[in-house]
CSV table of C-alpha atoms in Angstrom, one decimal:
chain,number,residue,atom,x,y,z
A,1,UNK,CA,10.3,-21.7,-5.2
A,2,UNK,CA,11.4,-22.6,-1.7
A,3,UNK,CA,14.6,-20.7,-2.5
A,4,UNK,CA,12.2,-17.9,-4.0
A,5,UNK,CA,9.8,-17.5,-1.2
A,6,UNK,CA,12.8,-17.4,1.2
A,7,UNK,CA,14.2,-14.6,-0.7
A,8,UNK,CA,10.6,-12.7,-0.8
A,9,UNK,CA,9.8,-13.6,3.1
A,10,UNK,CA,13.4,-12.0,3.9
A,11,UNK,CA,12.4,-8.6,1.6
A,12,UNK,CA,9.2,-8.2,2.5
A,13,UNK,CA,9.9,-8.7,6.8
A,14,UNK,CA,12.6,-5.7,6.0
A,15,UNK,CA,10.3,-3.5,4.2
A,16,UNK,CA,6.5,-3.5,5.2
A,17,UNK,CA,6.9,-5.5,8.1
A,18,UNK,CA,2.9,-4.9,9.1
A,19,UNK,CA,2.6,-6.8,5.8
A,20,UNK,CA,4.9,-9.7,6.8
A,21,UNK,CA,3.3,-9.9,10.3
A,22,UNK,CA,-0.3,-9.9,8.8
A,23,UNK,CA,1.0,-13.7,6.9
A,24,UNK,CA,1.5,-15.1,10.2
A,25,UNK,CA,-2.5,-14.8,11.0
A,26,UNK,CA,-2.9,-16.8,7.7
A,27,UNK,CA,-3.1,-20.7,7.0
A,28,UNK,CA,0.5,-21.9,6.5
A,29,UNK,CA,-0.7,-22.9,2.8
A,30,UNK,CA,-1.7,-19.1,2.2
A,31,UNK,CA,1.3,-17.5,3.0
A,32,UNK,CA,4.2,-18.0,0.3
A,33,UNK,CA,1.4,-16.6,-2.2
A,34,UNK,CA,1.0,-13.9,0.1
A,35,UNK,CA,4.4,-13.2,0.5
A,36,UNK,CA,5.1,-12.9,-2.9
A,37,UNK,CA,2.2,-10.9,-3.6
A,38,UNK,CA,3.7,-8.7,-0.8
A,39,UNK,CA,7.2,-8.9,-2.5
A,40,UNK,CA,6.3,-8.1,-5.6
A,41,UNK,CA,4.3,-4.6,-4.3
A,42,UNK,CA,7.5,-3.5,-2.6
A,43,UNK,CA,9.5,-4.6,-5.5
A,44,UNK,CA,7.5,-1.8,-7.6
A,45,UNK,CA,7.4,0.6,-5.2
A,46,UNK,CA,10.6,1.0,-4.4
A,47,UNK,CA,11.6,1.4,-8.6
A,48,UNK,CA,11.7,5.2,-8.0
A,49,UNK,CA,14.0,4.4,-4.4
A,50,UNK,CA,16.8,2.5,-7.4
A,51,UNK,CA,17.2,4.9,-10.3
A,52,UNK,CA,17.9,8.4,-10.7
A,53,UNK,CA,16.1,9.8,-13.3
A,54,UNK,CA,13.1,8.7,-15.2
A,55,UNK,CA,14.0,6.3,-18.0
A,56,UNK,CA,16.1,3.6,-15.9
A,57,UNK,CA,12.9,3.3,-13.8
A,58,UNK,CA,10.7,2.9,-16.9
A,59,UNK,CA,13.1,0.3,-18.5
A,60,UNK,CA,12.4,-1.8,-14.7
A,61,UNK,CA,8.5,-1.0,-15.0
A,62,UNK,CA,8.6,-2.3,-18.7
A,63,UNK,CA,10.7,-5.4,-17.8
A,64,UNK,CA,7.5,-6.7,-14.9
A,65,UNK,CA,5.2,-5.6,-17.2
A,66,UNK,CA,6.6,-8.1,-19.8
A,67,UNK,CA,7.5,-10.8,-17.2
A,68,UNK,CA,4.2,-10.7,-16.0
A,69,UNK,CA,2.3,-10.1,-19.4
A,70,UNK,CA,4.2,-13.5,-21.1
A,71,UNK,CA,6.1,-11.1,-23.8
A,72,UNK,CA,9.0,-11.0,-20.8
A,73,UNK,CA,12.8,-10.0,-21.2
A,74,UNK,CA,16.0,-12.1,-20.8
A,75,UNK,CA,15.4,-14.9,-17.7
A,76,UNK,CA,12.2,-13.9,-15.6
A,77,UNK,CA,13.0,-17.5,-13.6
A,78,UNK,CA,16.2,-15.6,-12.3
A,79,UNK,CA,14.8,-13.1,-10.6
A,80,UNK,CA,13.4,-15.0,-7.6
A,81,UNK,CA,10.4,-12.1,-6.6
A,82,UNK,CA,9.2,-12.7,-9.8
A,83,UNK,CA,8.8,-16.6,-10.2
A,84,UNK,CA,7.0,-16.2,-6.9
A,85,UNK,CA,4.7,-14.3,-8.1
A,86,UNK,CA,4.2,-15.5,-11.5
A,87,UNK,CA,4.1,-18.8,-9.5
A,88,UNK,CA,1.4,-17.6,-7.2
A,89,UNK,CA,-0.8,-15.3,-10.4
A,90,UNK,CA,-0.6,-19.3,-11.8
A,91,UNK,CA,-1.6,-21.1,-9.4
A,92,UNK,CA,-4.6,-19.4,-7.7
A,93,UNK,CA,-5.8,-18.2,-11.0
A,94,UNK,CA,-5.3,-14.9,-10.7
A,95,UNK,CA,-6.0,-11.8,-13.1
A,96,UNK,CA,-3.1,-10.4,-14.6
A,97,UNK,CA,-4.6,-6.8,-15.4
A,98,UNK,CA,-4.5,-5.9,-11.9
A,99,UNK,CA,-1.0,-6.4,-11.9
A,100,UNK,CA,-0.1,-4.3,-15.2
A,101,UNK,CA,-2.3,-1.2,-13.9
A,102,UNK,CA,-0.3,-1.7,-10.2
A,103,UNK,CA,2.8,-1.5,-12.8
A,104,UNK,CA,1.5,1.4,-14.7
A,105,UNK,CA,0.2,3.8,-12.1
A,106,UNK,CA,4.1,3.7,-10.5
A,107,UNK,CA,5.6,5.3,-13.4
A,108,UNK,CA,4.1,8.8,-11.7
A,109,UNK,CA,6.4,8.0,-9.0
A,110,UNK,CA,9.2,7.8,-11.7
A,111,UNK,CA,8.9,11.9,-12.3
A,112,UNK,CA,7.5,15.0,-10.7
A,113,UNK,CA,4.7,15.7,-11.6
A,114,UNK,CA,1.9,16.9,-8.7
A,115,UNK,CA,-0.8,15.2,-7.8
A,116,UNK,CA,-3.4,17.2,-9.5
A,117,UNK,CA,-6.6,16.3,-7.5
A,118,UNK,CA,-7.6,14.4,-4.8
A,119,UNK,CA,-9.4,11.8,-7.2
A,120,UNK,CA,-6.8,11.4,-8.8
A,121,UNK,CA,-4.8,10.4,-5.7
A,122,UNK,CA,-7.3,8.4,-4.7
A,123,UNK,CA,-7.3,6.7,-7.9
A,124,UNK,CA,-3.2,6.1,-8.0
A,125,UNK,CA,-4.3,4.6,-4.4
A,126,UNK,CA,-6.8,2.7,-5.3
A,127,UNK,CA,-4.3,0.9,-8.6
A,128,UNK,CA,-0.7,0.2,-6.4
A,129,UNK,CA,-2.3,-0.4,-2.5
A,130,UNK,CA,-6.6,-1.4,-3.0
A,131,UNK,CA,-5.3,-3.9,-5.8
A,132,UNK,CA,-3.2,-5.6,-3.4
A,133,UNK,CA,-5.4,-6.1,-0.6
A,134,UNK,CA,-8.0,-7.5,-3.0
A,135,UNK,CA,-5.8,-10.0,-4.3
A,136,UNK,CA,-4.1,-11.3,-1.1
A,137,UNK,CA,-8.1,-11.5,-0.2
A,138,UNK,CA,-8.6,-13.7,-3.3
A,139,UNK,CA,-5.9,-15.9,-2.4
A,140,UNK,CA,-7.1,-16.7,1.1
A,141,UNK,CA,-10.8,-17.0,-0.4
A,142,UNK,CA,-9.6,-19.2,-3.1
A,143,UNK,CA,-12.8,-17.6,-5.2
A,144,UNK,CA,-13.1,-14.5,-7.0
A,145,UNK,CA,-14.0,-10.9,-5.5
A,146,UNK,CA,-17.9,-10.4,-4.7
A,147,UNK,CA,-19.5,-6.5,-4.2
A,148,UNK,CA,-19.0,-6.5,-0.7
A,149,UNK,CA,-15.1,-7.3,-0.8
A,150,UNK,CA,-14.2,-4.8,-3.7
A,151,UNK,CA,-15.6,-2.3,-2.0
A,152,UNK,CA,-13.7,-3.1,1.3
A,153,UNK,CA,-10.4,-3.5,-0.7
A,154,UNK,CA,-10.9,-0.1,-2.5
A,155,UNK,CA,-11.2,1.6,0.9
A,156,UNK,CA,-8.9,0.0,2.7
A,157,UNK,CA,-6.2,0.1,0.0
A,158,UNK,CA,-6.6,4.0,-0.2
A,159,UNK,CA,-6.7,4.6,4.1
A,160,UNK,CA,-3.5,2.6,3.6
A,161,UNK,CA,-1.8,4.3,1.0
A,162,UNK,CA,-2.6,7.8,2.2
A,163,UNK,CA,-2.0,7.7,5.4
A,164,UNK,CA,1.5,6.2,4.1
A,165,UNK,CA,2.1,9.4,2.1
A,166,UNK,CA,1.3,11.3,4.8
A,167,UNK,CA,3.4,10.2,6.9
A,168,UNK,CA,6.5,11.1,4.1
A,169,UNK,CA,5.5,14.8,3.4
A,170,UNK,CA,9.0,16.3,3.9
A,171,UNK,CA,10.7,12.9,2.4
A,172,UNK,CA,8.1,13.5,-0.7
A,173,UNK,CA,8.9,17.3,-1.2
A,174,UNK,CA,12.8,16.5,-0.8
A,175,UNK,CA,12.6,14.3,-3.5
A,176,UNK,CA,10.8,16.3,-6.0
A,177,UNK,CA,7.8,14.2,-5.9
A,178,UNK,CA,4.0,16.0,-4.4
A,179,UNK,CA,2.0,13.8,-4.0
A,180,UNK,CA,-0.2,16.0,-1.7
A,181,UNK,CA,-3.0,16.9,-4.2
A,182,UNK,CA,-2.5,20.5,-6.0
A,183,UNK,CA,-6.6,21.8,-5.2
A,184,UNK,CA,-6.2,20.4,-1.9
A,185,UNK,CA,-3.1,22.9,-1.5
A,186,UNK,CA,-4.3,25.6,-3.5
A,187,UNK,CA,-7.6,25.8,-1.3
A,188,UNK,CA,-5.4,26.3,2.3
A,189,UNK,CA,-2.9,27.9,0.4
A,190,UNK,CA,-0.2,25.8,0.5
A,191,UNK,CA,3.3,27.1,-1.0
A,192,UNK,CA,5.0,24.0,-2.0
A,193,UNK,CA,8.0,25.3,-0.8
A,194,UNK,CA,7.0,25.3,2.9
A,195,UNK,CA,6.8,21.6,2.6
A,196,UNK,CA,10.6,21.1,2.0
A,197,UNK,CA,11.1,23.3,5.8
A,198,UNK,CA,10.9,20.9,9.2
A,199,UNK,CA,8.1,22.9,10.3
A,200,UNK,CA,4.7,23.3,9.3
A,201,UNK,CA,2.8,26.4,9.2
A,202,UNK,CA,-1.2,26.6,9.2
A,203,UNK,CA,-1.9,26.4,5.7
A,204,UNK,CA,0.3,22.9,5.6
A,205,UNK,CA,-1.4,21.5,8.7
A,206,UNK,CA,-5.1,22.4,7.6
A,207,UNK,CA,-4.1,20.4,4.3
A,208,UNK,CA,-2.3,17.8,6.5
A,209,UNK,CA,-5.2,17.4,8.7
A,210,UNK,CA,-7.7,17.4,5.5
A,211,UNK,CA,-6.1,14.1,3.5
A,212,UNK,CA,-5.6,12.4,7.4
A,213,UNK,CA,-9.8,13.1,7.7
A,214,UNK,CA,-10.3,11.7,4.3
A,215,UNK,CA,-8.0,8.7,5.2
A,216,UNK,CA,-9.9,8.1,8.3
A,217,UNK,CA,-13.1,7.7,6.4
A,218,UNK,CA,-12.1,5.6,3.9
A,219,UNK,CA,-10.8,3.2,6.8
A,220,UNK,CA,-14.4,3.7,8.7
A,221,UNK,CA,-16.6,2.7,5.1
A,222,UNK,CA,-13.7,-0.6,5.4
A,223,UNK,CA,-14.8,-1.5,7.8
A,224,UNK,CA,-18.4,-1.1,7.3
A,225,UNK,CA,-17.6,-3.4,4.3
A,226,UNK,CA,-16.5,-6.4,6.1
A,227,UNK,CA,-19.2,-6.4,8.8
A,228,UNK,CA,-20.2,-9.7,7.7
A,229,UNK,CA,-18.1,-10.8,5.4
A,230,UNK,CA,-16.1,-14.3,4.5
A,231,UNK,CA,-13.8,-14.4,7.4
A,232,UNK,CA,-11.4,-16.1,5.7
A,233,UNK,CA,-10.0,-13.0,4.1
A,234,UNK,CA,-9.6,-11.0,6.9
A,235,UNK,CA,-5.6,-11.4,7.2
A,236,UNK,CA,-5.2,-9.6,4.0
A,237,UNK,CA,-6.9,-5.9,6.1
A,238,UNK,CA,-4.8,-6.5,8.9
A,239,UNK,CA,-2.2,-4.1,7.5
A,240,UNK,CA,-4.5,-1.6,7.1
A,241,UNK,CA,-5.9,-1.3,10.7
A,242,UNK,CA,-2.1,-0.6,11.4
A,243,UNK,CA,-3.1,3.2,10.5
A,244,UNK,CA,-4.5,4.0,13.5
A,245,UNK,CA,-1.3,3.4,15.3
A,246,UNK,CA,-0.1,6.4,12.7
A,247,UNK,CA,-3.9,8.4,13.3
A,248,UNK,CA,-3.5,8.0,17.5
A,249,UNK,CA,0.2,9.8,16.7
A,250,UNK,CA,-1.0,12.6,14.7
A,251,UNK,CA,-3.8,13.3,17.1
A,252,UNK,CA,-0.9,14.5,19.8
A,253,UNK,CA,0.2,17.8,20.3
A,254,UNK,CA,3.7,17.1,19.3
A,255,UNK,CA,3.0,15.7,16.3
A,256,UNK,CA,4.9,17.3,13.2
A,257,UNK,CA,3.5,16.4,9.8
A,258,UNK,CA,6.7,17.4,7.9
A,259,UNK,CA,9.3,14.8,10.2
A,260,UNK,CA,9.0,11.2,8.9
A,261,UNK,CA,7.3,9.0,11.0
A,262,UNK,CA,8.9,6.6,12.3
A,263,UNK,CA,6.3,4.7,13.1
A,264,UNK,CA,5.3,2.8,16.3
A,265,UNK,CA,7.5,0.5,19.0
A,266,UNK,CA,7.3,-3.2,17.4
A,267,UNK,CA,5.6,-4.3,20.3
A,268,UNK,CA,2.7,-1.6,19.9
A,269,UNK,CA,2.4,-3.0,16.4
A,270,UNK,CA,2.4,-6.8,17.1
A,271,UNK,CA,-0.3,-5.8,20.1
A,272,UNK,CA,-2.4,-4.3,17.8
A,273,UNK,CA,-2.5,-6.2,14.7
A,274,UNK,CA,-3.5,-8.9,17.2
A,275,UNK,CA,-6.5,-7.3,19.1
A,276,UNK,CA,-7.3,-6.2,15.4
A,277,UNK,CA,-7.5,-9.1,14.4
A,278,UNK,CA,-10.2,-10.5,17.3
A,279,UNK,CA,-12.1,-7.0,16.3
A,280,UNK,CA,-12.6,-7.9,12.7
A,281,UNK,CA,-13.6,-11.9,13.5
A,282,UNK,CA,-16.3,-10.6,15.7
A,283,UNK,CA,-17.0,-7.9,12.7
A,284,UNK,CA,-17.9,-10.7,10.2
A,285,UNK,CA,-19.6,-12.5,12.1
A,286,UNK,CA,-22.3,-10.4,12.2
């Protein structure tokens, strides 16, 4: 497990730095399992980037589905991420269904279909992001999730995923993907071709602002749900609140939605996570 964990640790540090940082706030004994979970989430999310057409992506997703459901293709344990996540699932007795639902939801990434509605987008974010927050919380607490934790994870994961998608609108368009919901685009009169430019028109701005406000609402609901929660689960929510850094950037007059946001400087992210940790700890004591 040590070599598999080392691989996962480097992988998460490279592709999901805020999640890597958050594990440093968790008990040492829980860190390998959290890293395995986050590596799995990154691995599945990156499949679209690694294939040129849907079929190879479908094959990769099916391999992961079979690996986690027990009908593996080939020697699963030769894949360090698969080895780490399977051992994590078995050690913590985690339910497999959320993992399989996450894999199924990521099939949307492989195609160029537009996201139909806001509700569909929130459902996608729930399956691909809220699930990860919830499973991380279960690893940390050592017990099944109650209603309060499920609510906090649901809202937090949606806020996290929505913010990430709103930071990459132009990049998505360059890959012929459209996560900005069709109903939102129609409501504001957004032409899909406008998302392929480098300057936002009024319609794009209006749609972008609506989605950012939705993300902020989910974050507020997440924070409300964390009041009085078991403090052991708080490290699972630290990556979620990093989206506040994006909100700060989006509020600036110089911000452009169709320019890929590079994110806050390293030390600002570290500082913000430390402050968030203190804030959430106080919230859990109410």
